[in-house]
Short mmCIF file of C-alpha atoms in Angstrom, two decimals:
data_model
loop_
_atom_site.label_atom_id
_atom_site.label_comp_id
_atom_site.label_asym_id
_atom_site.label_seq_id
_atom_site.Cartn_x
_atom_site.Cartn_y
_atom_site.Cartn_z
CA MET A 1 1.61 18.32 8.49
CA LEU A 2 4.10 14.99 7.86
CA ASP A 3 5.80 15.07 4.93
CA LYS A 4 6.35 10.97 3.27
CA THR A 5 9.53 10.65 5.71
CA GLY A 6 7.61 11.39 8.60
CA ILE A 7 5.40 9.22 8.17
CA ALA A 8 7.90 6.48 7.68
CA LYS A 9 9.18 7.70 10.83
CA ARG A 10 5.96 7.19 12.78
CA ILE A 11 5.16 3.93 11.19
CA ALA A 12 8.62 2.79 12.07
CA LYS A 13 7.46 2.61 15.69
CA GLU A 14 5.03 -0.04 14.86
CA ILE A 15 7.69 -2.68 14.81
CA LYS A 16 8.41 -4.83 16.86
CA ASP A 17 11.49 -6.83 18.27
CA GLY A 18 11.61 -10.07 16.38
CA TYR A 19 9.08 -9.34 13.56
CA TYR A 20 9.31 -10.63 10.36
CA VAL A 21 7.82 -7.25 8.16
CA ASN A 22 6.68 -7.06 4.66
CA LEU A 23 7.03 -3.08 3.52
CA GLY A 24 4.89 -1.97 0.07
CA ILE A 25 6.22 0.07 -2.53
CA GLY A 26 6.31 3.84 -1.60
CA ILE A 27 6.38 5.49 1.62
CA PRO A 28 6.66 2.08 3.29
CA THR A 29 10.05 1.30 1.38
CA LEU A 30 11.31 4.40 3.18
CA VAL A 31 10.14 2.64 6.77
CA ALA A 32 13.10 0.91 6.48
CA ASN A 33 15.44 3.67 7.19
CA TYR A 34 13.48 4.24 10.40
CA ILE A 35 13.77 0.85 11.78
CA PRO A 36 16.12 1.15 15.21
CA GLU A 37 19.35 -0.88 15.19
CA SER A 38 18.43 -2.11 18.52
CA LEU A 39 15.65 -4.41 17.05
CA ASP A 40 16.04 -7.90 15.22
CA VAL A 41 13.87 -7.12 12.24
CA ILE A 42 14.05 -9.45 9.14
CA LEU A 43 12.31 -7.46 5.83
CA GLN A 44 10.21 -9.78 3.66
CA SER A 45 10.27 -9.02 -0.06
CA GLU A 46 7.27 -10.59 -1.99
CA ASN A 47 9.48 -11.31 -5.14
CA GLY A 48 11.33 -14.00 -2.99
CA LEU A 49 13.40 -12.94 -0.02
CA LEU A 50 13.90 -12.51 3.73
CA GLY A 51 16.52 -10.54 4.96
CA MET A 52 16.22 -7.70 2.00
CA GLY A 53 19.29 -5.67 3.20
CA PRO A 54 20.08 -1.86 1.96
CA PHE A 55 20.56 -0.23 -1.31
CA PRO A 56 23.94 -1.45 -2.68
CA PHE A 57 26.77 1.15 -2.90
CA ASP A 58 27.17 2.53 -6.23
CA GLY A 59 28.84 -0.10 -8.89
CA GLU A 60 27.84 -3.21 -6.53
CA GLU A 61 24.23 -3.63 -7.53
CA ASP A 62 23.36 -6.86 -8.95
CA PRO A 63 20.32 -7.23 -11.60
CA ASP A 64 19.60 -10.72 -10.06
CA LEU A 65 18.97 -8.96 -6.70
CA ILE A 66 15.74 -6.63 -6.82
CA ASN A 67 13.10 -5.83 -4.13
CA ALA A 68 9.07 -6.43 -5.10
CA GLY A 69 9.52 -2.49 -6.55
CA LYS A 70 11.95 -3.70 -8.87
CA GLN A 71 14.94 -1.44 -7.37
CA THR A 72 18.50 -2.79 -6.82
CA ILE A 73 19.34 -3.88 -2.93
CA THR A 74 21.42 -6.07 -1.27
CA MET A 75 21.19 -9.16 0.73
CA LEU A 76 21.75 -9.22 4.44
CA PRO A 77 23.96 -12.19 6.23
CA GLY A 78 21.29 -14.63 7.12
CA SER A 79 19.43 -13.77 3.90
CA ALA A 80 16.76 -17.27 2.56
CA VAL A 81 16.01 -16.97 -1.03
CA PHE A 82 12.78 -18.60 -2.05
CA ASP A 83 9.93 -19.02 -5.53
CA SER A 84 6.95 -17.08 -5.43
CA ALA A 85 4.63 -19.72 -4.72
CA MET A 86 6.84 -19.91 -1.16
CA SER A 87 6.75 -16.11 -0.57
CA PHE A 88 2.93 -16.07 -0.67
CA GLY A 89 2.60 -19.18 1.08
CA MET A 90 4.15 -17.29 4.23
CA ILE A 91 2.00 -14.41 3.82
CA ARG A 92 -0.89 -16.88 3.66
CA ALA A 93 0.34 -19.19 6.42
CA GLN A 94 0.59 -15.48 8.71
CA LYS A 95 4.06 -16.07 9.19
CA VAL A 96 4.65 -12.82 8.44
CA HIS A 97 4.12 -10.46 11.60
CA LEU A 98 3.26 -6.86 9.95
CA THR A 99 2.26 -5.29 6.47
CA ILE A 100 2.67 -2.11 5.49
CA LEU A 101 1.33 -0.56 2.33
CA GLY A 102 0.12 2.59 0.86
CA ALA A 103 -3.70 2.85 -0.04
CA MET A 104 -5.61 5.32 -2.26
CA GLU A 105 -9.17 4.98 0.07
CA VAL A 106 -9.77 3.33 3.11
CA SER A 107 -13.31 2.50 4.84
CA GLU A 108 -14.48 3.50 8.21
CA ASN A 109 -15.09 -0.35 8.20
CA GLY A 110 -11.09 -1.24 7.31
CA ASP A 111 -11.66 -2.05 3.42
CA ILE A 112 -9.22 -0.97 1.46
CA ALA A 113 -8.79 -0.14 -2.40
CA ASN A 114 -5.56 0.50 -3.98
CA TRP A 115 -5.19 -0.91 -7.10
CA LYS A 116 -7.48 0.50 -9.51
CA ILE A 117 -9.28 4.04 -10.54
CA PRO A 118 -11.80 2.43 -13.61
CA GLY A 119 -11.22 4.02 -16.90
CA LYS A 120 -7.94 5.78 -15.87
CA MET A 121 -5.11 3.87 -14.06
CA VAL A 122 -5.03 0.02 -14.11
CA LYS A 123 -1.53 -1.09 -12.59
CA GLY A 124 -2.91 -4.35 -11.00
CA MET A 125 -2.97 -5.32 -6.94
CA GLY A 126 0.49 -7.28 -7.04
CA GLY A 127 0.67 -9.07 -4.13
CA ALA A 128 -1.36 -6.35 -2.16
CA MET A 129 -4.96 -8.71 -2.38
CA ASP A 130 -2.71 -11.73 -0.99
CA LEU A 131 -1.21 -9.34 1.65
CA VAL A 132 -4.44 -7.63 3.13
CA ALA A 133 -6.42 -10.93 3.39
CA SER A 134 -4.26 -12.62 5.24
CA ALA A 135 -1.75 -10.38 7.20
CA GLN A 136 -2.54 -10.62 10.85
CA ASN A 137 -1.60 -6.95 10.98
CA ILE A 138 -1.95 -4.17 8.66
CA VAL A 139 -0.65 -0.73 8.76
CA VAL A 140 -1.53 1.80 6.12
CA ALA A 141 0.71 4.98 5.14
CA MET A 142 -1.57 7.12 3.26
CA GLN A 143 -2.36 11.32 2.57
CA HIS A 144 -5.49 11.89 4.45
CA VAL A 145 -7.20 13.95 1.82
CA ASN A 146 -6.51 14.27 -2.12
CA LYS A 147 -4.87 17.10 -4.30
CA ALA A 148 -8.41 18.08 -4.11
CA GLY A 149 -8.90 18.40 -0.43
CA GLU A 150 -10.91 15.71 -0.58
CA SER A 151 -11.10 12.98 2.40
CA LYS A 152 -9.53 9.29 1.22
CA LEU A 153 -10.82 8.25 4.79
CA LEU A 154 -14.54 7.20 3.99
CA PRO A 155 -18.04 5.84 5.15
CA LYS A 156 -17.50 3.28 2.37
CA CYS A 157 -14.62 3.30 -0.55
CA THR A 158 -15.69 4.30 -3.88
CA LEU A 159 -12.81 2.59 -5.85
CA PRO A 160 -12.56 -1.34 -6.58
CA LEU A 161 -11.40 -3.14 -3.32
CA THR A 162 -8.27 -4.75 -2.48
CA GLY A 163 -9.63 -6.50 0.95
CA VAL A 164 -12.71 -6.41 3.01
CA ASN A 165 -12.45 -5.84 6.83
CA CYS A 166 -8.55 -5.93 7.19
CA VAL A 167 -6.95 -2.18 8.06
CA LYS A 168 -6.05 -1.89 11.44
CA LYS A 169 -3.84 0.85 11.36
CA ILE A 170 -3.94 4.08 9.36
CA VAL A 171 -0.74 6.74 9.56
CA THR A 172 -1.06 9.80 7.35
CA GLU A 173 0.20 13.21 7.30
CA LEU A 174 -2.44 14.64 9.95
CA ALA A 175 -3.04 11.58 11.95
CA VAL A 176 -2.42 8.10 13.40
CA LEU A 177 -5.91 6.40 13.68
CA ASP A 178 -7.07 2.84 14.78
CA VAL A 179 -10.02 0.83 12.70
CA LEU A 180 -12.28 -0.05 15.31
CA PRO A 181 -13.88 -3.79 15.17
CA GLU A 182 -17.52 -2.42 14.97
CA GLY A 183 -16.03 0.52 12.41
CA GLY A 184 -14.71 3.58 12.41
CA PHE A 185 -11.75 5.62 12.46
CA LYS A 186 -10.45 6.12 16.12
CA LEU A 187 -7.73 8.88 16.31
CA LEU A 188 -5.15 8.18 18.27
CA GLU A 189 -2.30 11.19 17.80
CA ARG A 190 -2.41 14.22 15.76
CA ALA A 191 1.08 15.33 13.60
CA PRO A 192 2.78 18.19 15.21
CA GLY A 193 0.84 21.49 14.52
CA ILE A 194 -2.42 19.59 13.67
CA SER A 195 -5.61 20.37 15.63
CA VAL A 196 -8.16 17.81 16.34
CA ASP A 197 -10.51 20.34 14.52
CA TYR A 198 -8.69 19.98 11.16
CA ILE A 199 -8.47 16.15 10.99
CA MET A 200 -11.87 16.14 11.87
CA LYS A 201 -12.91 18.22 8.82
CA ALA A 202 -10.37 16.15 6.70
CA THR A 203 -11.77 12.82 7.42
CA ALA A 204 -15.13 11.83 5.99
CA GLY A 205 -15.54 8.16 7.74
CA LYS A 206 -16.88 8.31 11.35
CA LEU A 207 -14.05 9.69 13.82
CA VAL A 208 -13.96 8.48 17.11
CA ILE A 209 -12.39 10.72 19.84
CA GLU A 210 -11.87 10.07 23.15
CA GLY A 211 -10.50 12.52 25.75
CA GLU A 212 -7.20 14.56 24.41
CA ILE A 213 -5.72 13.41 21.65
CA PRO A 214 -1.70 13.66 22.25
CA GLN A 215 0.45 14.94 19.43
CA MET A 216 3.08 12.45 17.59
CA VAL A 217 6.51 11.59 18.88
CA LEU A 218 8.62 11.37 16.21
CA MET B 1 17.72 -37.95 -22.40
CA ASN B 2 20.00 -34.80 -23.80
CA LYS B 3 17.63 -31.96 -23.75
CA VAL B 4 19.96 -29.53 -25.04
CA VAL B 5 18.65 -27.38 -28.26
CA SER B 6 21.32 -24.79 -30.11
CA GLY B 7 19.55 -22.01 -28.96
CA ALA B 8 16.51 -20.12 -28.66
CA ASP B 9 14.90 -20.14 -32.03
CA GLU B 10 15.11 -24.32 -32.15
CA ALA B 11 13.84 -24.23 -28.38
CA ILE B 12 10.35 -22.25 -29.42
CA ARG B 13 10.12 -23.78 -32.91
CA ASP B 14 6.83 -25.29 -32.73
CA ILE B 15 5.28 -22.51 -30.54
CA GLU B 16 2.58 -21.50 -32.60
CA ASP B 17 -0.58 -18.60 -32.72
CA GLY B 18 -2.88 -18.92 -30.15
CA MET B 19 -0.66 -20.80 -27.81
CA THR B 20 -0.75 -19.97 -24.04
CA LEU B 21 2.58 -19.37 -22.77
CA MET B 22 4.05 -19.01 -19.14
CA LEU B 23 7.19 -16.95 -19.03
CA GLY B 24 8.82 -16.18 -15.66
CA GLY B 25 10.81 -13.57 -14.12
CA PHE B 26 9.59 -10.66 -11.84
CA GLY B 27 9.88 -7.05 -13.56
CA LEU B 28 12.95 -7.78 -15.71
CA CYS B 29 14.58 -9.77 -13.30
CA GLY B 30 15.05 -13.17 -14.34
CA LEU B 31 13.44 -12.82 -17.43
CA PRO B 32 13.74 -15.71 -20.22
CA GLU B 33 15.26 -12.99 -22.71
CA LYS B 34 16.73 -15.11 -25.41
CA CYS B 35 13.43 -16.93 -25.52
CA ILE B 36 11.00 -13.52 -26.03
CA GLY B 37 13.75 -12.27 -28.52
CA ALA B 38 12.88 -15.44 -30.33
CA LEU B 39 9.33 -15.31 -30.04
CA VAL B 40 9.60 -11.49 -31.27
CA LYS B 41 11.86 -12.45 -34.17
CA LYS B 42 9.27 -15.49 -35.30
CA GLY B 43 6.05 -13.24 -35.08
CA VAL B 44 3.55 -15.72 -33.50
CA LYS B 45 0.19 -13.83 -32.94
CA GLN B 46 -2.91 -14.48 -30.59
CA LEU B 47 -1.08 -15.31 -27.80
CA THR B 48 -2.06 -15.65 -24.23
CA CYS B 49 1.04 -15.01 -21.95
CA ILE B 50 1.02 -15.53 -17.97
CA SER B 51 3.76 -13.32 -16.44
CA ASN B 52 3.75 -11.20 -13.30
CA ASN B 53 4.52 -8.26 -15.53
CA ALA B 54 4.55 -7.10 -19.00
CA GLY B 55 7.81 -6.06 -19.15
CA VAL B 56 8.41 -2.44 -20.04
CA ASP B 57 7.90 -0.76 -23.11
CA ASN B 58 11.57 -1.64 -24.89
CA PHE B 59 12.30 -4.67 -23.27
CA GLY B 60 10.93 -8.48 -21.93
CA ILE B 61 7.16 -8.87 -22.89
CA GLY B 62 6.74 -5.00 -23.65
CA LEU B 63 8.35 -5.94 -27.04
CA MET B 64 5.65 -8.41 -28.09
CA LEU B 65 3.06 -5.93 -27.12
CA GLN B 66 4.99 -3.57 -29.08
CA ASN B 67 4.54 -6.45 -31.87
CA ARG B 68 1.07 -7.00 -31.12
CA GLN B 69 1.72 -10.69 -30.60
CA VAL B 70 0.02 -10.91 -27.00
CA LYS B 71 -4.09 -11.46 -27.25
CA LYS B 72 -4.22 -11.82 -23.44
CA MET B 73 -1.87 -11.15 -20.40
CA ILE B 74 -2.81 -12.78 -17.42
CA SER B 75 -0.29 -10.59 -14.82
CA SER B 76 -0.53 -9.21 -11.12
CA TYR B 77 0.97 -5.83 -11.85
CA VAL B 78 1.32 -3.78 -14.81
CA GLY B 79 2.33 -0.44 -14.09
CA GLU B 80 5.78 0.11 -16.02
CA ASN B 81 4.69 -0.24 -19.59
CA ALA B 82 2.86 2.48 -20.94
CA GLU B 83 2.09 0.41 -23.99
CA PHE B 84 0.31 -1.85 -21.90
CA GLU B 85 -1.92 0.61 -20.22
CA ARG B 86 -2.81 2.03 -23.47
CA GLN B 87 -3.57 -1.52 -25.23
CA LEU B 88 -5.63 -2.35 -22.08
CA LEU B 89 -7.48 0.70 -21.86
CA SER B 90 -8.64 0.85 -25.34
CA GLY B 91 -9.47 -2.42 -25.17
CA GLU B 92 -6.95 -4.23 -27.93
CA LEU B 93 -5.73 -6.86 -25.35
CA ASP B 94 -7.49 -8.20 -23.03
CA VAL B 95 -6.18 -8.68 -19.88
CA GLU B 96 -6.66 -10.83 -16.64
CA LEU B 97 -5.32 -9.12 -13.58
CA ILE B 98 -4.86 -11.51 -10.56
CA PRO B 99 -3.54 -11.52 -7.23
CA GLN B 100 0.24 -12.31 -7.46
CA GLY B 101 0.30 -15.27 -4.55
CA THR B 102 -2.98 -16.70 -6.17
CA LEU B 103 -0.87 -16.44 -9.93
CA ALA B 104 2.08 -18.41 -8.10
CA THR B 105 0.26 -20.69 -6.48
CA ARG B 106 -2.07 -21.55 -9.70
CA CYS B 107 1.06 -22.32 -11.30
CA MET B 108 2.44 -24.29 -8.28
CA ALA B 109 -1.17 -26.33 -8.47
CA ALA B 110 -0.54 -27.43 -12.25
CA GLY B 111 2.82 -28.49 -11.49
CA TYR B 112 1.79 -30.63 -8.48
CA GLY B 113 -1.22 -31.98 -10.60
CA MET B 114 -4.09 -30.18 -8.72
CA PRO B 115 -6.82 -29.03 -10.06
CA ALA B 116 -7.64 -26.11 -7.88
CA ILE B 117 -6.24 -24.02 -4.51
CA PHE B 118 -8.32 -22.33 -2.11
CA THR B 119 -7.06 -18.71 -1.26
CA PRO B 120 -8.41 -15.68 0.79
CA ALA B 121 -6.63 -13.28 -1.59
CA GLY B 122 -9.66 -11.46 -3.34
CA ILE B 123 -13.05 -11.92 -1.24
CA GLY B 124 -14.79 -9.49 -1.39
CA THR B 125 -13.47 -7.70 -4.93
CA GLU B 126 -13.86 -8.23 -8.48
CA VAL B 127 -11.41 -10.78 -8.29
CA ALA B 128 -14.17 -13.33 -6.51
CA GLU B 129 -17.00 -12.75 -9.27
CA GLY B 130 -18.33 -16.02 -10.58
CA LYS B 131 -15.95 -18.16 -8.91
CA GLU B 132 -16.92 -20.60 -5.98
CA VAL B 133 -16.58 -19.45 -2.46
CA ARG B 134 -15.61 -21.96 0.46
CA ASN B 135 -15.76 -21.61 4.08
CA PHE B 136 -13.22 -23.15 5.78
CA ASN B 137 -13.30 -22.43 9.72
CA GLY B 138 -15.00 -19.88 9.53
CA LYS B 139 -13.01 -17.79 6.72
CA ASP B 140 -13.73 -17.32 3.05
CA TYR B 141 -11.34 -18.64 0.54
CA LEU B 142 -11.73 -18.16 -3.03
CA MET B 143 -11.18 -21.74 -5.60
CA GLU B 144 -8.80 -20.56 -8.41
CA MET B 145 -8.10 -23.43 -10.90
CA ALA B 146 -4.39 -24.75 -11.91
CA PHE B 147 -2.92 -23.07 -15.29
CA ASP B 148 -3.17 -25.18 -18.16
CA ALA B 149 -0.21 -23.61 -19.96
CA ASP B 150 0.82 -25.34 -23.33
CA PHE B 151 4.85 -23.73 -22.66
CA ALA B 152 6.83 -22.37 -20.04
CA ILE B 153 9.76 -20.70 -20.29
CA VAL B 154 11.81 -19.92 -17.74
CA LYS B 155 15.78 -18.50 -17.11
CA ALA B 156 17.77 -20.40 -14.70
CA TRP B 157 21.46 -19.13 -13.83
CA LYS B 158 22.88 -22.84 -14.32
CA GLY B 159 21.77 -26.01 -15.72
CA ASP B 160 23.01 -29.34 -16.83
CA THR B 161 22.04 -31.54 -20.30
CA LEU B 162 19.68 -33.27 -17.75
CA GLY B 163 17.57 -30.37 -17.22
CA ASN B 164 18.46 -29.76 -13.77
CA LEU B 165 18.43 -25.97 -12.96
CA ILE B 166 19.50 -23.73 -9.94
CA TYR B 167 18.90 -20.18 -10.05
CA LYS B 168 20.28 -17.11 -8.55
CA SER B 169 19.27 -14.52 -5.99
CA THR B 170 15.78 -12.92 -6.49
CA ALA B 171 15.85 -13.90 -10.22
CA ARG B 172 14.16 -17.25 -9.14
CA ASN B 173 10.60 -15.45 -8.15
CA PHE B 174 8.24 -17.47 -10.69
CA ASN B 175 10.61 -19.53 -12.43
CA PRO B 176 10.34 -23.10 -10.51
CA VAL B 177 6.93 -23.34 -10.01
CA MET B 178 6.44 -22.33 -13.99
CA ALA B 179 8.99 -24.55 -15.24
CA MET B 180 6.67 -26.90 -13.13
CA ALA B 181 3.73 -25.90 -14.85
CA GLY B 182 4.15 -26.40 -18.13
CA LYS B 183 3.39 -29.08 -20.81
CA ILE B 184 6.80 -28.21 -22.61
CA THR B 185 8.80 -26.22 -20.19
CA ILE B 186 12.23 -24.34 -21.96
CA ALA B 187 14.70 -23.36 -19.77
CA GLU B 188 17.59 -20.40 -20.95
CA VAL B 189 20.80 -20.46 -18.96
CA GLU B 190 23.61 -18.55 -18.45
CA GLU B 191 25.97 -21.66 -17.52
CA LEU B 192 25.36 -25.43 -19.04
CA VAL B 193 27.35 -28.15 -17.46
CA GLU B 194 27.64 -31.88 -17.78
CA PRO B 195 25.48 -33.89 -15.22
CA GLY B 196 27.27 -34.33 -12.14
CA THR B 197 28.92 -31.20 -11.54
CA LEU B 198 25.92 -29.61 -10.25
CA ASP B 199 25.29 -30.55 -6.50
CA PRO B 200 22.07 -32.61 -6.34
CA ASP B 201 21.30 -30.66 -2.68
CA HIS B 202 21.28 -27.84 -4.88
CA ILE B 203 19.02 -28.12 -7.53
CA HIS B 204 16.19 -26.28 -7.17
CA THR B 205 13.97 -27.76 -10.41
CA PRO B 206 14.39 -31.00 -11.03
CA GLY B 207 15.53 -31.87 -14.65
CA ILE B 208 12.05 -34.41 -14.61
CA TYR B 209 9.80 -30.74 -15.55
CA VAL B 210 12.07 -29.81 -18.21
CA HIS B 211 12.14 -30.61 -21.65
CA ARG B 212 14.32 -28.56 -23.39
CA ILE B 213 17.72 -26.35 -22.43
CA PHE B 214 20.33 -24.22 -23.95
CA LYS B 215 22.92 -21.61 -22.97
CA GLY B 216 21.79 -18.16 -23.03
CA GLU B 217 24.71 -15.82 -24.86
CA GLY B 218 25.49 -12.33 -23.89
CA TYR B 219 22.52 -11.46 -21.37
CA GLU B 220 21.32 -7.79 -20.77
CA LYS B 221 20.07 -8.04 -17.64
CA ARG B 222 18.54 -4.87 -17.86
CA ILE B 223 17.85 -2.97 -14.60
CA GLU B 224 14.55 -1.62 -14.12
CA HIS B 225 15.32 1.00 -11.06
CA LYS B 226 19.00 1.08 -10.34
CA THR B 227 19.00 2.22 -6.59
CA VAL B 228 22.38 3.21 -4.98
CA ARG B 229 23.37 4.72 -1.53
CA GLN B 230 26.17 6.92 -0.88
CA LYS B 231 29.20 5.82 1.29
CA GLY B 232 28.70 7.17 4.74
CA SER B 233 24.95 8.07 4.22
CA GLU B 234 22.46 7.16 7.15
CA ASN B 235 19.73 5.88 4.67
CA THR B 236 19.56 2.72 3.24
CA ILE B 237 16.85 2.93 1.26
#
């Protein structure tokens, strides 16, 4: 079973040379640690920055320079700063190649819910609705099951939706799965030590299994 | 054409109960903290505030929430504010949560003199309820209206007495689009200079959009999440 770092490492393999990438808050932010240096990748921060760099060294933090998670960051050489309307303009116009974000639930037709639990938690959608509505390639980092052991990969989302028919790929602590255009989670890889049977029990939505399922290489 | 006022109190002198305000900033970054302080002091109530976030419990718009000055918040993300969440869940506060890009673009539309925009954000979700949907080239888009705000209050790094503004780093965020969108726009700046000092090629907000400007003293610029790395560490984030 993967921990958060493991999920981030596996997702980093989805990033290709020349990509502009938007990383969401939480596990997606950790992905930045595992992008191979050989790749030319530029990170977009939706609060208005291309060229997001690592956290600053202690004492060098700048309150005017943060990422979408309100964490202090740095800018790499060649960065560009812009306003929030332009930031979402480049997202809407599909200039960003890959969006990585978290989810509470995903359905077998690629719907995603990640912004609200009615009566309990209302944090808001931030930029997630804009991202999922426009991104050409969305990878979701999430837990396969909740703390009670119930699947979060469902036939249909139970929580208010963030977007419909948009998720292409999911990486969880148990597996890597594609969302098929005709519906269904296609099992691609197993986490180290996890059986196909275990993943079947943890997946409430339609699971498509074809042939031998390889173990992830991290 | 001199737009300089003495300070935040004079800048917000005619903001009254029940008005709609835009407040720049992303989290606590690029927040017009001097004007927020003056609004808290003045105690105007029943405000509708358009701002991406609602501050934290004891800084930014959070101070106005604690003071029960806000009737309605229009924001995209409010996760860092326990008092906000409490007022929202108890029904004391009216809240309209909207996608961040929609929020920015509705400001932009107001500043560009356009009544509405079309965006795919929110299609198929509760955000789309009651809104007109149009299909362009096989894809559905929501019609979202330009904002109509009595005042826009923004924070810039440098400004001149004509109201030309330059922002710094990611403290730019919503400030330029909100500056364009207010019926009256107030800018607070860290450095206020004479016309001709700023390079015209580097102006982010042309002064035509700015009605009042003042130099704020002693910015606190609180950091919401200080994240650092250790020298020699492999991890960067």
